[in-house]
Coordinates of C-alpha atoms in Angstrom, one line a residue:
Chain G
M66 CA 2.3 -8.7 -13.6
N67 CA 4.2 -8.6 -10.4
K68 CA 4.2 -5.9 -7.7
H69 CA 7.9 -5.7 -7.0
S70 CA 9.3 -2.4 -6.0
M71 CA 11.3 -2.4 -9.3
T72 CA 9.2 -1.2 -12.2
T73 CA 8.0 -3.7 -14.6
N74 CA 9.2 -1.6 -17.5
E75 CA 12.8 -1.9 -16.3
H76 CA 12.6 -5.6 -15.8
S77 CA 10.0 -6.7 -18.4
H78 CA 12.3 -9.6 -19.4
Y79 CA 12.0 -11.2 -16.0
V80 CA 10.3 -14.6 -15.8
P81 CA 6.8 -14.6 -14.3
E82 CA 6.4 -15.1 -10.6
H83 CA 5.5 -18.6 -9.3
T84 CA 2.5 -19.4 -7.2
P85 CA 2.7 -20.9 -3.7
R86 CA 1.9 -24.6 -3.4
L87 CA -0.2 -24.5 -0.3
Q88 CA -1.6 -21.9 2.1
W89 CA -0.3 -23.8 5.0
A90 CA -1.1 -21.3 7.8
E91 CA -4.8 -21.4 6.7
H92 CA -4.9 -25.2 6.7
A93 CA -3.0 -25.4 10.0
P94 CA -3.9 -22.3 12.1
D95 CA -2.7 -23.9 15.4
V96 CA 0.6 -24.7 13.8
Y97 CA 1.0 -21.1 12.7
K98 CA 0.1 -19.8 16.2
A99 CA 2.6 -22.1 17.8
M100 CA 5.3 -20.9 15.4
I101 CA 4.6 -17.3 16.3
K102 CA 5.0 -18.2 20.0
M103 CA 8.3 -19.9 19.3
E104 CA 9.4 -16.8 17.3
I105 CA 8.5 -14.4 20.2
A106 CA 10.2 -16.6 22.8
A107 CA 13.4 -16.9 20.9
K108 CA 13.6 -13.3 19.9
S109 CA 13.1 -12.1 23.5
G110 CA 16.7 -13.2 24.4
V111 CA 18.8 -12.3 21.4
D112 CA 20.3 -8.9 20.3
P113 CA 18.1 -7.6 17.4
V114 CA 21.1 -7.0 15.1
T115 CA 22.5 -10.5 15.6
Y116 CA 19.0 -11.9 15.3
E117 CA 18.6 -10.7 11.7
L118 CA 22.1 -11.8 10.8
V119 CA 21.2 -15.3 12.0
K120 CA 17.9 -15.2 10.2
I121 CA 19.5 -14.2 6.9
R122 CA 22.4 -16.7 7.1
A123 CA 20.2 -19.7 7.9
S124 CA 17.8 -18.6 5.1
Q125 CA 20.7 -18.4 2.6
I126 CA 21.9 -21.9 3.6
N127 CA 18.3 -23.3 3.3
H128 CA 17.6 -21.3 0.1
C129 CA 14.4 -19.7 1.5
A130 CA 13.7 -16.9 -0.9
F131 CA 10.6 -15.6 1.0
C132 CA 12.6 -15.6 4.3
L133 CA 15.5 -13.7 2.6
D134 CA 13.1 -11.1 1.3
M135 CA 11.7 -10.6 4.7
H136 CA 14.8 -10.6 6.8
T137 CA 17.1 -8.5 4.5
K138 CA 14.3 -5.9 4.3
D139 CA 13.8 -6.0 8.1
A140 CA 17.5 -5.7 8.7
L141 CA 17.9 -2.8 6.3
A142 CA 14.9 -1.0 7.9
A143 CA 16.5 -1.5 11.3
G144 CA 19.7 0.2 10.1
E145 CA 21.8 -2.8 9.0
S146 CA 24.4 -2.0 6.3
V147 CA 24.1 -3.3 2.8
E148 CA 27.8 -4.3 3.0
R149 CA 27.3 -6.6 6.0
I150 CA 24.3 -8.3 4.4
V151 CA 26.1 -8.8 1.1
Q152 CA 29.2 -10.1 2.8
L153 CA 27.3 -12.5 5.1
S154 CA 27.4 -15.5 2.8
A155 CA 31.2 -15.2 2.6
W156 CA 31.7 -14.2 6.3
E157 CA 34.8 -16.4 6.7
E158 CA 36.6 -14.1 4.3
S159 CA 35.1 -10.9 5.5
Q160 CA 35.4 -11.3 9.3
H161 CA 36.4 -7.6 9.8
F162 CA 32.8 -6.6 8.9
Y163 CA 31.6 -8.3 12.1
T164 CA 32.2 -8.5 15.8
E165 CA 33.7 -11.6 17.4
K166 CA 30.3 -12.2 19.1
E167 CA 28.5 -11.9 15.8
L168 CA 30.9 -14.3 14.1
A169 CA 30.4 -16.9 16.9
A170 CA 26.7 -16.6 16.4
I171 CA 27.0 -16.9 12.6
E172 CA 29.3 -20.0 12.9
L173 CA 26.9 -21.6 15.3
T174 CA 24.0 -20.9 13.0
E175 CA 25.7 -22.8 10.2
A176 CA 26.5 -25.8 12.4
V177 CA 23.0 -26.0 13.8
T178 CA 21.5 -25.6 10.3
L179 CA 23.7 -28.2 8.6
L180 CA 23.0 -31.1 10.9
T181 CA 23.1 -33.6 8.0
D182 CA 26.8 -32.9 7.6
G183 CA 27.4 -34.1 11.1
F184 CA 26.8 -32.7 14.6
V185 CA 27.7 -29.3 16.1
P186 CA 31.5 -29.3 16.5
D187 CA 32.9 -28.7 20.0
E188 CA 35.1 -25.9 18.7
V189 CA 32.1 -24.0 17.2
Y190 CA 30.1 -24.5 20.4
A191 CA 32.9 -23.5 22.6
K192 CA 33.4 -20.2 20.7
A193 CA 29.7 -19.4 21.1
A194 CA 29.7 -20.4 24.8
K195 CA 32.6 -18.0 25.4
Q196 CA 30.7 -15.1 23.8
F197 CA 27.3 -15.6 25.2
T198 CA 25.9 -16.4 28.7
E199 CA 24.0 -19.6 29.0
P200 CA 20.5 -18.0 28.8
E201 CA 21.7 -15.9 25.8
L202 CA 23.1 -19.1 24.1
A203 CA 19.9 -20.9 24.8
H204 CA 17.9 -18.2 23.1
L205 CA 20.3 -18.0 20.2
I206 CA 20.0 -21.7 19.6
A207 CA 16.2 -21.3 19.8
A208 CA 16.4 -18.5 17.3
I209 CA 18.5 -20.7 14.9
T210 CA 15.9 -23.4 15.3
V211 CA 12.9 -21.2 14.7
I212 CA 14.3 -19.7 11.5
N213 CA 15.1 -23.2 10.3
A214 CA 11.5 -24.0 10.9
W215 CA 10.2 -21.0 9.0
N216 CA 12.6 -21.9 6.2
R217 CA 11.1 -25.3 5.9
F218 CA 7.5 -24.0 5.6
G219 CA 8.7 -21.3 3.2
V220 CA 10.6 -23.6 0.9
T221 CA 8.2 -26.5 1.0
T222 CA 5.1 -24.5 0.2
R223 CA 7.1 -22.1 -2.2
M224 CA 6.1 -18.9 -0.5
V225 CA 6.7 -16.1 -2.9
P226 CA 9.3 -13.5 -2.3
G227 CA 9.1 -9.8 -3.3
H228 CA 6.0 -8.6 -1.6
Y229 CA 7.2 -8.1 2.0
T230 CA 6.9 -4.7 3.6
P231 CA 9.6 -4.2 6.3
G232 CA 8.3 -4.1 9.8
V233 CA 5.1 -6.1 9.2
H234 CA 6.4 -9.1 11.2
K235 CA 8.7 -7.2 13.6
Chain L
M50 CA 30.3 -41.0 26.3
T51 CA 29.0 -37.6 25.4
T52 CA 28.6 -34.8 27.8
A53 CA 25.6 -32.7 27.5
R54 CA 26.3 -29.0 27.1
G55 CA 25.1 -26.8 29.9
W56 CA 22.3 -24.7 28.5
R57 CA 18.6 -25.6 28.8
I58 CA 15.8 -25.0 26.4
P59 CA 14.1 -21.7 27.5
A60 CA 10.8 -22.4 29.2
E61 CA 8.6 -20.2 26.9
F62 CA 10.3 -21.6 23.8
G63 CA 9.9 -25.2 25.0
K64 CA 6.2 -24.6 25.7
A65 CA 5.7 -23.1 22.2
L66 CA 7.5 -26.0 20.6
A67 CA 5.4 -28.5 22.6
A68 CA 2.3 -26.6 21.3
L69 CA 3.7 -26.9 17.7
S70 CA 4.3 -30.7 18.3
A71 CA 0.7 -31.1 19.5
A72 CA -0.8 -29.0 16.6
A73 CA 1.2 -30.9 14.0
K74 CA -0.1 -34.3 15.2
Q75 CA -3.8 -33.2 14.7
H76 CA -4.3 -34.7 11.3
L77 CA -1.6 -37.3 11.1
D78 CA -1.8 -41.1 11.6
P79 CA 0.3 -41.8 14.8
L80 CA 2.3 -44.6 13.3
L81 CA 3.1 -42.6 10.2
A82 CA 4.1 -39.6 12.4
E83 CA 6.6 -41.9 14.2
L84 CA 8.1 -43.0 10.9
V85 CA 8.6 -39.3 9.9
M86 CA 10.1 -38.5 13.3
I87 CA 12.6 -41.4 13.1
R88 CA 13.6 -40.8 9.5
A89 CA 14.3 -37.1 10.1
S90 CA 16.2 -37.9 13.2
Q91 CA 18.3 -40.4 11.3
L92 CA 19.2 -37.7 8.7
N93 CA 20.0 -35.1 11.4
H94 CA 21.9 -37.6 13.6
C95 CA 19.9 -37.0 16.7
A96 CA 20.6 -39.8 19.1
F97 CA 18.2 -38.5 21.8
C98 CA 15.3 -38.2 19.3
L99 CA 16.0 -41.7 17.7
D100 CA 16.0 -43.3 21.1
M101 CA 12.7 -41.6 22.0
H102 CA 10.8 -42.2 18.8
L103 CA 12.0 -45.8 18.2
E104 CA 10.6 -46.6 21.6
L105 CA 7.4 -44.7 20.9
A106 CA 6.9 -46.4 17.5
L107 CA 7.3 -49.9 19.0
K108 CA 4.9 -49.0 21.8
K109 CA 2.3 -47.8 19.3
G110 CA 2.6 -51.2 17.5
E111 CA 5.2 -50.5 14.8
S112 CA 7.2 -53.6 13.7
Q113 CA 10.9 -53.9 14.4
D114 CA 11.3 -55.1 10.8
R115 CA 10.0 -51.9 9.3
L116 CA 12.0 -49.8 11.7
D117 CA 15.1 -51.7 10.7
L118 CA 14.4 -51.0 7.0
L119 CA 13.3 -47.4 7.4
A120 CA 16.7 -45.9 6.5
A121 CA 16.5 -47.8 3.1
W122 CA 12.7 -47.4 2.6
E123 CA 13.1 -46.7 -1.1
E124 CA 14.6 -50.2 -1.7
A125 CA 12.4 -51.9 0.9
G126 CA 9.8 -53.1 -1.7
D127 CA 6.3 -53.2 -0.4
R128 CA 7.1 -53.0 3.3
F129 CA 6.0 -49.3 3.2
T130 CA 2.7 -48.2 1.6
V131 CA 2.4 -45.7 -1.2
Q132 CA 1.2 -43.1 1.3
E133 CA 4.1 -43.8 3.7
R134 CA 6.6 -43.6 0.9
A135 CA 5.2 -40.2 -0.2
A136 CA 5.5 -39.0 3.4
L137 CA 9.1 -40.3 3.7
A138 CA 10.2 -38.8 0.4
L139 CA 8.7 -35.4 1.6
T140 CA 10.4 -35.8 5.0
E141 CA 13.8 -36.2 3.3
A142 CA 13.3 -33.3 1.0
V143 CA 12.1 -30.9 3.7
T144 CA 14.9 -32.0 6.1
V145 CA 17.7 -31.7 3.6
L146 CA 17.0 -28.2 2.2
T147 CA 20.7 -27.5 1.7
D148 CA 20.8 -29.8 -1.4
G149 CA 18.2 -27.6 -3.1
F150 CA 14.5 -27.1 -2.6
V151 CA 11.7 -29.6 -2.4
P152 CA 11.3 -31.2 -5.9
D153 CA 8.0 -30.8 -7.7
A154 CA 7.7 -34.6 -8.1
V155 CA 8.1 -35.2 -4.4
Y156 CA 5.6 -32.5 -3.5
A157 CA 3.1 -33.7 -6.1
E158 CA 3.3 -37.3 -4.9
A159 CA 2.6 -36.1 -1.3
A160 CA -0.2 -33.8 -2.6
R161 CA -1.8 -36.9 -4.3
E162 CA -1.7 -39.0 -1.1
F163 CA -2.8 -36.4 1.4
T164 CA -5.5 -33.7 1.6
E165 CA -4.3 -30.1 1.9
T166 CA -5.1 -30.1 5.6
E167 CA -3.2 -33.3 6.1
L168 CA -0.3 -32.1 4.0
A169 CA 0.0 -28.8 6.0
H170 CA 0.2 -30.9 9.2
L171 CA 2.6 -33.4 7.7
I172 CA 4.9 -30.5 6.8
A173 CA 4.4 -29.1 10.3
A174 CA 5.4 -32.5 11.8
I175 CA 8.6 -32.7 9.7
T176 CA 9.4 -29.1 10.7
T177 CA 8.7 -30.0 14.4
I178 CA 11.1 -32.9 14.5
N179 CA 13.7 -30.9 12.7
S180 CA 13.4 -28.3 15.5
W181 CA 13.8 -30.9 18.2
N182 CA 16.7 -32.4 16.3
R183 CA 18.4 -29.0 16.2
L184 CA 18.0 -28.4 19.9
M185 CA 19.0 -31.8 21.1
V186 CA 22.0 -32.1 18.8
A187 CA 23.1 -28.6 19.7
R188 CA 23.2 -29.5 23.4
R189 CA 24.5 -33.0 22.9
T190 CA 21.5 -34.4 24.8
S191 CA 22.2 -38.1 25.7
P192 CA 19.6 -40.7 24.8
G193 CA 17.1 -40.9 27.7
E194 CA 18.4 -37.7 29.4
T195 CA 15.6 -35.7 31.1
A196 CA 17.2 -32.5 32.2
W197 CA 17.1 -30.6 29.0
H198 CA 14.4 -28.0 29.8
S199 CA 14.4 -25.2 32.2

């Protein structure tokens, strides 16, 4: 029986929840501590609204269910609109939901997340460099890097979505 | 000739990432760690990281022959051990998340070859090099460049 906020009566036809493969943070506490430090350092230099958009978009691309659960809930709790979250995976066709600055950050997020498709294009980088100061840009790239790292732990160890309470990791 | 982009890695973030790198290495064979670093850097096209880790691997006693074959390890017969092959398969799966998840077969093979503690650190090592790859590719850091941190 799962503990989702939806009642089990309503969704009794849903398949059972999977179990995580590995409690990685317990087996590697120093790794977890360093990840938290990276998180705090990156976050300190990025606008909080943009930060959650970046987290959600990278987690969509990397298919991290646990991370999507956490960051959509945190974004909503912080006042983000359902519309902007829903439209995010099709942002190229819903640009009028976002500011130019947000779009530059989202586009950079995709480029830095999809390195296997080839580099970070000059055009994408230039757009971001126009919207952000160098220290802001450095922290934005750090933020994209750290959500990519969380995504890797989440997906590899099959961390289970659905139980996150907003604000816990704020 | 590539030109590095101007930003530098924020000091606090760089320190934390260095701590992550050190923590990840705790339960990992140093030569295996280099194979993981190099394979991920190949997939992510990080020239700076390849330059650095190829040099480190050779210094630690890795053979040029195995490094030459690393990109085709699956077809390299017995040049890589069963444990190394499990680690390399996991490296590829964890690096290329966009093609869909980390397959059960790949994870199970790694779980057979490594203890849970080793495996947690191996995943951390793969994640660490992926982080360095992102930073260095995003700023077009040239191989051998030293001015990337603030």
